[in-house]
Tab-separated table of C-alpha atoms and ligand atoms in Angstrom:
chain	number	residue	atom	x	y	z
A	1	UNK	CA	-27.300	-170.940	68.244
A	2	UNK	CA	-24.592	-168.721	66.810
A	3	UNK	CA	-23.557	-165.864	69.100
A	4	UNK	CA	-23.355	-162.469	67.487
A	5	UNK	CA	-21.538	-159.954	69.618
A	6	UNK	CA	-19.477	-157.036	68.535
A	7	UNK	CA	-18.362	-158.241	65.097
A	8	UNK	CA	-19.041	-156.298	61.941
A	9	UNK	CA	-22.290	-156.894	60.129
A	10	UNK	CA	-22.026	-156.136	56.448
A	11	UNK	CA	-25.317	-155.187	54.843
A	12	UNK	CA	-23.703	-153.916	51.665
A	13	UNK	CA	-23.429	-156.621	49.066
A	14	UNK	CA	-26.120	-158.561	47.271
A	15	UNK	CA	-23.998	-161.678	46.998
A	16	UNK	CA	-24.844	-165.343	47.495
A	17	UNK	CA	-23.989	-166.862	50.870
A	18	UNK	CA	-20.489	-168.286	50.530
A	19	UNK	CA	-21.611	-171.562	52.108
A	20	UNK	CA	-24.166	-171.887	49.273
A	21	UNK	CA	-21.569	-171.979	46.492
A	22	UNK	CA	-21.505	-175.549	45.137
A	23	UNK	CA	-17.752	-175.890	44.580
A	24	UNK	CA	-17.648	-179.696	44.618
A	25	UNK	CA	-20.493	-180.009	42.080
A	26	UNK	CA	-18.962	-177.374	39.795
A	27	UNK	CA	-15.598	-179.111	39.987
A	28	UNK	CA	-17.239	-182.389	38.947
A	29	UNK	CA	-19.036	-180.689	36.025
A	30	UNK	CA	-15.905	-178.843	34.847
A	31	UNK	CA	-13.911	-182.027	34.877
A	32	UNK	CA	-16.634	-183.928	33.007
A	33	UNK	CA	-16.918	-181.323	30.236
A	34	UNK	CA	-13.183	-180.908	29.794
A	35	UNK	CA	-12.760	-184.667	29.503
A	36	UNK	CA	-15.902	-185.079	27.347
A	37	UNK	CA	-16.382	-184.943	23.564
A	38	UNK	CA	-16.408	-181.086	23.495
A	39	UNK	CA	-13.373	-180.872	25.788
A	40	UNK	CA	-11.107	-179.280	23.201
A	41	UNK	CA	-13.663	-177.167	21.341
A	42	UNK	CA	-14.630	-175.376	24.579
A	43	UNK	CA	-10.979	-174.406	25.030
A	44	UNK	CA	-10.852	-172.874	21.557
A	45	UNK	CA	-12.237	-169.554	20.232
A	46	UNK	CA	-15.767	-169.950	18.980
A	47	UNK	CA	-19.466	-169.982	19.782
A	48	UNK	CA	-19.810	-166.236	19.699
A	49	UNK	CA	-23.429	-166.286	20.787
A	50	UNK	CA	-22.474	-168.678	23.571
A	51	UNK	CA	-22.072	-172.445	23.872
A	52	UNK	CA	-24.776	-173.799	21.590
A	53	UNK	CA	-26.127	-176.476	23.972
A	54	UNK	CA	-26.625	-173.759	26.597
A	55	UNK	CA	-28.332	-171.430	24.117
A	56	UNK	CA	-30.656	-174.326	23.286
A	57	UNK	CA	-31.340	-175.116	26.924
A	58	UNK	CA	-32.173	-171.493	27.754
A	59	UNK	CA	-34.213	-171.296	24.531
A	60	UNK	CA	-36.315	-174.250	25.702
A	61	UNK	CA	-36.890	-172.592	29.074
A	62	UNK	CA	-38.133	-169.404	27.421
A	63	UNK	CA	-39.940	-171.070	24.504
A	64	UNK	CA	-37.669	-169.568	21.803
A	65	UNK	CA	-35.081	-170.852	19.311
A	66	UNK	CA	-31.391	-170.854	20.239
A	67	UNK	CA	-30.735	-167.939	17.852
A	68	UNK	CA	-32.837	-165.699	20.089
A	69	UNK	CA	-30.456	-166.319	22.986
A	70	UNK	CA	-27.059	-164.733	23.580
A	71	UNK	CA	-24.969	-166.154	26.420
A	72	UNK	CA	-22.103	-163.990	27.612
A	73	UNK	CA	-19.815	-163.198	30.499
A	74	UNK	CA	-22.404	-162.256	33.100
A	75	UNK	CA	-25.568	-160.269	32.597
A	76	UNK	CA	-24.027	-156.899	33.431
A	77	UNK	CA	-21.629	-157.366	30.565
A	78	UNK	CA	-24.492	-158.164	28.211
A	79	UNK	CA	-26.351	-155.107	29.455
A	80	UNK	CA	-23.306	-153.045	28.597
A	81	UNK	CA	-23.114	-154.454	25.075
A	82	UNK	CA	-26.845	-153.959	24.620
A	83	UNK	CA	-26.795	-150.382	25.822
A	84	UNK	CA	-23.750	-149.666	23.659
A	85	UNK	CA	-25.879	-150.685	20.702
A	86	UNK	CA	-29.162	-149.001	21.646
A	87	UNK	CA	-28.208	-145.757	23.403
A	88	UNK	CA	-27.198	-142.600	21.590
A	89	UNK	CA	-25.901	-139.706	23.707
A	90	UNK	CA	-28.842	-137.633	24.946
A	91	UNK	CA	-31.337	-140.518	24.828
A	92	UNK	CA	-33.657	-140.954	27.763
A	93	UNK	CA	-33.645	-144.257	29.629
A	94	UNK	CA	-36.285	-144.875	32.267
A	95	UNK	CA	-35.691	-147.029	35.313
A	96	UNK	CA	-37.546	-147.800	38.477
A	97	UNK	CA	-36.598	-145.411	41.282
A	98	UNK	CA	-34.591	-146.755	43.076
A	99	UNK	CA	-32.851	-149.174	40.722
A	100	UNK	CA	-29.739	-151.312	40.385
A	101	UNK	CA	-26.835	-148.880	40.804
A	102	UNK	CA	-24.568	-150.507	38.224
A	103	UNK	CA	-27.298	-150.458	35.590
A	104	UNK	CA	-27.808	-146.715	36.138
A	105	UNK	CA	-24.042	-146.211	35.757
A	106	UNK	CA	-23.910	-148.351	32.616
A	107	UNK	CA	-26.627	-146.282	30.931
A	108	UNK	CA	-25.070	-142.986	31.965
A	109	UNK	CA	-21.677	-144.055	30.667
A	110	UNK	CA	-23.246	-144.337	27.212
A	111	UNK	CA	-24.465	-140.753	27.439
A	112	UNK	CA	-28.078	-141.414	28.437
A	113	UNK	CA	-30.173	-139.246	30.697
A	114	UNK	CA	-31.477	-141.765	33.215
A	115	UNK	CA	-34.810	-140.912	34.820
A	116	UNK	CA	-36.205	-142.968	37.683
A	117	UNK	CA	-39.949	-143.516	38.049
A	118	UNK	CA	-40.987	-143.913	41.709
A	119	UNK	CA	-41.416	-147.522	42.709
A	120	UNK	CA	-44.466	-148.361	44.808
A	121	UNK	CA	-45.072	-151.651	46.586
A	122	UNK	CA	-46.512	-153.229	43.413
A	123	UNK	CA	-44.316	-151.653	40.723
A	124	UNK	CA	-43.734	-148.162	39.319
A	125	UNK	CA	-46.222	-145.315	39.638
A	126	UNK	CA	-47.981	-145.494	36.270
A	127	UNK	CA	-49.183	-141.891	36.227
A	128	UNK	CA	-45.653	-140.606	36.645
A	129	UNK	CA	-44.432	-143.095	34.069
A	130	UNK	CA	-46.902	-141.731	31.532
A	131	UNK	CA	-45.845	-138.195	32.418
A	132	UNK	CA	-42.189	-139.110	31.767
A	133	UNK	CA	-43.034	-140.758	28.454
A	134	UNK	CA	-45.071	-137.722	27.409
A	135	UNK	CA	-42.001	-135.519	28.017
A	136	UNK	CA	-39.762	-137.779	25.934
A	137	UNK	CA	-40.223	-141.341	24.737
A	138	UNK	CA	-37.354	-143.400	26.152
A	139	UNK	CA	-35.123	-145.672	24.082
A	140	UNK	CA	-35.935	-148.296	26.659
A	141	UNK	CA	-37.224	-148.745	30.146
A	142	UNK	CA	-35.134	-150.963	32.415
A	143	UNK	CA	-37.086	-152.909	35.032
A	144	UNK	CA	-36.373	-155.662	37.541
A	145	UNK	CA	-39.920	-156.982	37.940
A	146	UNK	CA	-39.156	-159.790	40.404
A	147	UNK	CA	-37.678	-159.156	43.873
A	148	UNK	CA	-36.165	-155.919	42.670
A	149	UNK	CA	-32.624	-154.870	43.462
A	150	UNK	CA	-32.502	-152.796	45.649
A	151	UNK	CA	-36.102	-152.451	46.895
A	152	UNK	CA	-37.275	-156.094	47.011
A	153	UNK	CA	-40.500	-155.101	45.204
A	154	UNK	CA	-42.270	-157.412	42.734
A	155	UNK	CA	-44.316	-155.776	39.991
A	156	UNK	CA	-47.959	-156.888	39.990
A	157	UNK	CA	-49.507	-158.667	36.996
A	158	UNK	CA	-51.668	-155.598	36.289
A	159	UNK	CA	-48.689	-153.227	36.227
A	160	UNK	CA	-46.738	-155.651	34.009
A	161	UNK	CA	-49.581	-155.507	31.503
A	162	UNK	CA	-49.605	-151.718	31.737
A	163	UNK	CA	-45.848	-151.570	31.063
A	164	UNK	CA	-46.047	-153.668	27.908
A	165	UNK	CA	-49.123	-151.729	26.733
A	166	UNK	CA	-47.219	-148.444	27.096
A	167	UNK	CA	-44.133	-149.884	25.368
A	168	UNK	CA	-46.307	-150.994	22.472
A	169	UNK	CA	-48.241	-147.737	22.268
A	170	UNK	CA	-45.185	-145.466	22.333
A	171	UNK	CA	-42.703	-147.777	20.639
A	172	UNK	CA	-39.911	-148.308	23.161
A	173	UNK	CA	-38.092	-151.389	24.411
A	174	UNK	CA	-38.577	-152.918	27.817
A	175	UNK	CA	-35.418	-154.465	29.233
A	176	UNK	CA	-36.469	-156.871	31.980
A	177	UNK	CA	-33.663	-158.048	34.233
A	178	UNK	CA	-34.695	-161.186	36.123
A	179	UNK	CA	-31.722	-162.696	37.988
A	180	UNK	CA	-33.753	-163.248	41.183
A	181	UNK	CA	-37.012	-164.500	39.662
A	182	UNK	CA	-36.290	-168.192	40.251
A	183	UNK	CA	-35.457	-167.563	43.913
A	184	UNK	CA	-39.084	-167.488	45.008
A	185	UNK	CA	-39.588	-168.749	48.568
A	186	UNK	CA	-43.382	-168.479	48.657
A	187	UNK	CA	-46.346	-167.305	46.563
A	188	UNK	CA	-46.985	-167.406	42.824
A	189	UNK	CA	-44.989	-165.776	40.032
A	190	UNK	CA	-46.570	-163.134	37.788
A	191	UNK	CA	-45.869	-163.538	34.046
A	192	UNK	CA	-42.610	-162.384	32.548
A	193	UNK	CA	-42.975	-159.208	30.498
A	194	UNK	CA	-41.791	-161.184	27.492
A	195	UNK	CA	-44.720	-163.559	27.952
A	196	UNK	CA	-46.989	-160.547	27.507
A	197	UNK	CA	-45.247	-159.066	24.468
A	198	UNK	CA	-42.053	-160.737	23.179
A	199	UNK	CA	-41.647	-158.192	20.356
A	200	UNK	CA	-41.025	-155.291	22.731
A	201	UNK	CA	-39.127	-157.085	25.498
A	202	UNK	CA	-35.466	-157.989	25.963
A	203	UNK	CA	-34.973	-160.357	28.882
A	204	UNK	CA	-31.657	-160.469	30.716
A	205	UNK	CA	-30.719	-162.946	33.414
A	206	UNK	CA	-27.864	-164.907	34.866
A	207	UNK	CA	-26.614	-167.922	36.784
A	208	UNK	CA	-24.762	-165.686	39.239
A	209	UNK	CA	-27.364	-166.048	41.971
A	210	UNK	CA	-28.406	-169.587	41.030
A	211	UNK	CA	-25.028	-171.327	40.740
A	212	UNK	CA	-22.065	-168.957	41.156
A	213	UNK	CA	-21.313	-165.350	40.199
A	214	UNK	CA	-17.666	-166.004	39.355
A	215	UNK	CA	-18.585	-168.474	36.611
A	216	UNK	CA	-19.666	-165.322	34.729
A	217	UNK	CA	-22.518	-166.913	32.804
A	218	UNK	CA	-25.348	-164.523	31.975
A	219	UNK	CA	-27.754	-164.424	29.049
A	220	UNK	CA	-30.098	-162.282	27.041
A	221	UNK	CA	-33.242	-163.364	25.184
A	222	UNK	CA	-34.729	-161.130	22.515
A	223	UNK	CA	-35.950	-160.805	18.957
A	224	UNK	CA	-33.781	-162.730	16.454
A	225	UNK	CA	-32.475	-159.684	14.494
A	226	UNK	CA	-31.470	-157.846	17.644
A	227	UNK	CA	-29.689	-160.917	19.035
A	228	UNK	CA	-27.865	-161.390	15.734
A	229	UNK	CA	-26.500	-157.840	15.871
A	230	UNK	CA	-25.511	-158.308	19.497
A	231	UNK	CA	-23.668	-161.540	18.700
A	232	UNK	CA	-21.578	-159.579	16.182
A	233	UNK	CA	-20.867	-156.885	18.757
A	234	UNK	CA	-20.018	-159.467	21.423
A	235	UNK	CA	-17.562	-161.091	19.018
A	236	UNK	CA	-15.899	-157.745	18.293
A	237	UNK	CA	-15.710	-156.963	22.005
A	238	UNK	CA	-14.668	-160.193	23.708
A	239	UNK	CA	-13.825	-162.541	20.804
A	240	UNK	CA	-15.267	-165.497	22.644
A	241	UNK	CA	-17.145	-166.041	25.898
A	242	UNK	CA	-15.905	-168.314	28.679
A	243	UNK	CA	-17.009	-171.582	27.108
A	244	UNK	CA	-15.824	-174.023	29.806
A	245	UNK	CA	-18.030	-172.217	32.356
A	246	UNK	CA	-21.000	-172.340	29.978
A	247	UNK	CA	-20.472	-176.034	29.273
A	248	UNK	CA	-20.248	-176.684	33.016
A	249	UNK	CA	-23.635	-174.983	33.459
A	250	UNK	CA	-25.143	-177.369	30.881
A	251	UNK	CA	-23.578	-180.312	32.700
A	252	UNK	CA	-24.944	-178.957	35.994
A	253	UNK	CA	-28.431	-179.241	34.498
A	254	UNK	CA	-27.788	-182.637	32.871
A	255	UNK	CA	-26.827	-184.103	36.225
A	256	UNK	CA	-29.950	-182.635	37.823
A	257	UNK	CA	-27.844	-180.524	40.126
A	258	UNK	CA	-29.656	-177.349	39.121
A	259	UNK	CA	-32.949	-178.357	40.734
A	260	UNK	CA	-31.358	-179.740	43.897
A	261	UNK	CA	-29.052	-176.732	44.234
A	262	UNK	CA	-32.000	-174.362	43.809
A	263	UNK	CA	-33.903	-176.258	46.507
A	264	UNK	CA	-30.911	-175.908	48.883
A	265	UNK	CA	-30.633	-172.185	48.144
A	266	UNK	CA	-34.286	-171.655	48.956
A	267	UNK	CA	-33.948	-173.690	52.118
A	268	UNK	CA	-31.032	-171.545	53.234
A	269	UNK	CA	-32.440	-168.161	52.193
A	270	UNK	CA	-36.131	-168.436	53.123
A	271	UNK	CA	-35.457	-168.354	56.906
A	272	UNK	CA	-33.120	-165.389	56.339
A	273	UNK	CA	-35.948	-163.508	54.640
A	274	UNK	CA	-38.256	-164.382	57.526
A	275	UNK	CA	-35.590	-163.191	59.957
A	276	UNK	CA	-35.227	-159.786	58.327
A	277	UNK	CA	-38.955	-159.243	58.014
A	278	UNK	CA	-39.401	-160.130	61.670
A	279	UNK	CA	-36.457	-157.983	62.771
A	280	UNK	CA	-37.761	-154.949	60.870
A	281	UNK	CA	-41.238	-155.349	62.320
A	282	UNK	CA	-39.783	-155.659	65.813
A	283	UNK	CA	-37.097	-152.970	65.776
A	284	UNK	CA	-38.441	-150.488	63.217
A	285	UNK	CA	-42.202	-150.935	63.610
A	286	UNK	CA	-43.081	-147.523	62.160
A	287	UNK	CA	-41.065	-147.878	58.969
A	288	UNK	CA	-43.092	-149.446	56.152
A	289	UNK	CA	-41.380	-151.758	53.676
A	290	UNK	CA	-42.342	-154.071	50.814
A	291	UNK	CA	-42.291	-157.644	52.092
A	292	UNK	CA	-40.784	-159.777	49.334
A	293	UNK	CA	-41.553	-163.433	48.644
A	294	UNK	CA	-38.070	-164.168	47.352
A	295	UNK	CA	-34.784	-162.739	46.143
A	296	UNK	CA	-31.963	-161.075	48.064
A	297	UNK	CA	-33.255	-157.693	49.190
A	298	UNK	CA	-35.470	-155.848	51.600
A	299	UNK	CA	-35.172	-152.100	51.842
A	300	UNK	CA	-36.560	-149.330	53.955
A	301	UNK	CA	-37.252	-145.668	53.308
A	302	UNK	CA	-36.661	-143.843	56.567
A	303	UNK	CA	-39.220	-141.142	57.376
A	304	UNK	CA	-36.467	-138.517	57.666
A	305	UNK	CA	-32.836	-138.321	56.579
A	306	UNK	CA	-30.529	-139.460	59.333
A	307	UNK	CA	-27.398	-137.264	59.214
A	308	UNK	CA	-24.129	-139.193	58.755
A	309	UNK	CA	-26.031	-142.467	58.904
A	310	UNK	CA	-23.294	-144.522	57.244
A	311	UNK	CA	-20.509	-143.211	59.478
A	312	UNK	CA	-22.549	-143.583	62.647
A	313	UNK	CA	-23.629	-147.092	61.657
A	314	UNK	CA	-19.997	-148.002	61.040
A	315	UNK	CA	-19.089	-146.946	64.560
A	316	UNK	CA	-21.456	-149.653	65.792
A	317	UNK	CA	-19.952	-152.213	63.405
A	318	UNK	CA	-22.767	-151.999	60.879
A	319	UNK	CA	-21.749	-151.484	57.258
A	320	UNK	CA	-24.397	-149.969	54.963
A	321	UNK	CA	-24.437	-148.866	51.319
A	322	UNK	CA	-24.999	-145.218	50.459
A	323	UNK	CA	-28.645	-145.169	49.359
A	324	UNK	CA	-28.016	-142.361	46.877
A	325	UNK	CA	-26.245	-144.786	44.507
A	326	UNK	CA	-29.593	-146.380	43.681
A	327	UNK	CA	-31.282	-143.183	42.566
A	328	UNK	CA	-31.289	-141.882	39.026
A	329	UNK	CA	-32.482	-138.392	38.066
A	330	UNK	CA	-36.097	-137.846	38.950
A	331	UNK	CA	-38.956	-136.024	37.290
A	332	UNK	CA	-39.343	-133.649	40.226
A	333	UNK	CA	-35.808	-133.545	41.663
A	334	UNK	CA	-36.674	-135.691	44.717
A	335	UNK	CA	-34.016	-138.350	44.089
A	336	UNK	CA	-31.249	-136.871	46.247
A	337	UNK	CA	-33.426	-136.523	49.348
A	338	UNK	CA	-34.889	-140.006	48.936
A	339	UNK	CA	-31.453	-141.516	48.430
A	340	UNK	CA	-30.373	-140.143	51.793
A	341	UNK	CA	-33.294	-141.902	53.465
A	342	UNK	CA	-33.016	-145.184	51.606
A	343	UNK	CA	-31.384	-148.239	53.195
A	344	UNK	CA	-30.913	-151.466	51.234
A	345	UNK	CA	-30.632	-154.613	53.316
A	346	UNK	CA	-29.392	-157.671	51.399
A	347	UNK	CA	-30.157	-160.601	53.676
A	348	UNK	CA	-28.952	-163.792	51.955
A	349	UNK	CA	-25.305	-163.730	52.986
A	350	UNK	CA	-26.037	-163.161	56.694
A	351	UNK	CA	-27.256	-165.654	59.274
A	352	UNK	CA	-30.618	-165.010	60.994
A	353	UNK	CA	-28.695	-164.049	64.143
A	354	UNK	CA	-26.565	-161.529	62.269
A	355	UNK	CA	-29.676	-160.135	60.596
A	356	UNK	CA	-31.433	-159.639	63.925
A	357	UNK	CA	-28.371	-157.961	65.431
A	358	UNK	CA	-27.827	-155.814	62.307
A	359	UNK	CA	-31.390	-154.487	62.267
A	360	UNK	CA	-31.222	-153.839	65.999
A	361	UNK	CA	-28.093	-151.750	65.492
A	362	UNK	CA	-29.728	-149.922	62.576
A	363	UNK	CA	-32.731	-149.032	64.726
A	364	UNK	CA	-30.471	-147.788	67.515
A	365	UNK	CA	-28.461	-145.595	65.127
A	366	UNK	CA	-31.617	-144.096	63.624
A	367	UNK	CA	-33.049	-143.300	67.023
A	368	UNK	CA	-29.855	-141.591	68.251
B	1	LIG	C1	-30.524	-156.657	39.006
B	1	LIG	C2	-29.167	-157.161	38.682
B	1	LIG	N1	-28.806	-157.246	37.398
B	1	LIG	C3	-27.586	-157.693	37.057
B	1	LIG	C4	-26.668	-158.087	37.995
B	1	LIG	C5	-25.328	-158.548	37.531
B	1	LIG	O1	-25.272	-159.904	37.481
B	1	LIG	P1	-24.156	-160.718	36.720
B	1	LIG	O2	-23.321	-161.350	37.765
B	1	LIG	O3	-24.913	-161.712	35.887
B	1	LIG	O4	-23.370	-159.769	35.860
B	1	LIG	C6	-27.003	-158.009	39.350
B	1	LIG	C7	-26.020	-158.394	40.374
B	1	LIG	O5	-26.132	-158.161	41.532
B	1	LIG	C8	-28.288	-157.538	39.694
B	1	LIG	O6	-28.681	-157.413	40.962
């Protein structure tokens, strides 16, 4: 068993475990595609909506044609292009509260007022969502329905239906971001929002957590006209996506590495999830948290703000993210206080021993 003593434990980044990155398989796939029949065309400008075989493959997975799929340089980049097209300064964008910090920043950078709707253990509070919509209909609502970053929450089937019903009734887009959905370690998946209403839903996802983040292969699935406009914007912005990486992803599937790699990821991560759940129950028994069935994150909302938590944690060799980054504006001004009490704990890149030690240190710092 690995000994964990005084070394630093970094609970800050939702990144894959470095030992899970399949460098040898990617190298094989890259070599095969560069030496294959498309070897030169993937080194040339082109394929502005992404490498066509990959658009087709993703289209098959989502039951749509290739022209409803845009593959670009990571999903955050696609989100940026999408928001550049949809948001006008002063628009309201709704998110879950808390939500992915970089998404909040991306929307704000385009001039949006970003309002977070409190996230419960089965999705957002629907009453408060309706109240926010009644104040001003958003351009879109951004949600991470599966194993949410940062909270680890999965939206229930009933709340998914409620979200698409509201989007239809009030006429706004739902942007569902699902990079963790496939990393389910137990239980059954609820439907995608797009399965409930494809006309109102734009789905964004990525291979960052399933193969490698640095390949920068993310994608968006949406209505044909919207995707067509986005392809034009993507062309104007980046000229051409990273085609060799996209072709390597196709090859990764063709060689059946995707399924075996996914199985190895689950095998590595599932015990890490168990370890964090167990550690929280043991060391912080009075702090409730949503127990996820997959993904990268568990988070806790401490009952009271713990002054200088980050600095005091650091003194014990525990590195935490500032919880306030995950909070947008709120309907009632509670975001700041909640952010101070919120601790995100990404567990995939730490061993079970490090997780146990990290949570123990967290508990000790809180009790000081
Ligand atoms: C919810 C969510 N969306 C998007 C991203 C960005 O992913 P990508 O590497 O595809 O840009 C992340 C990365 O952590 C994420 O957690």
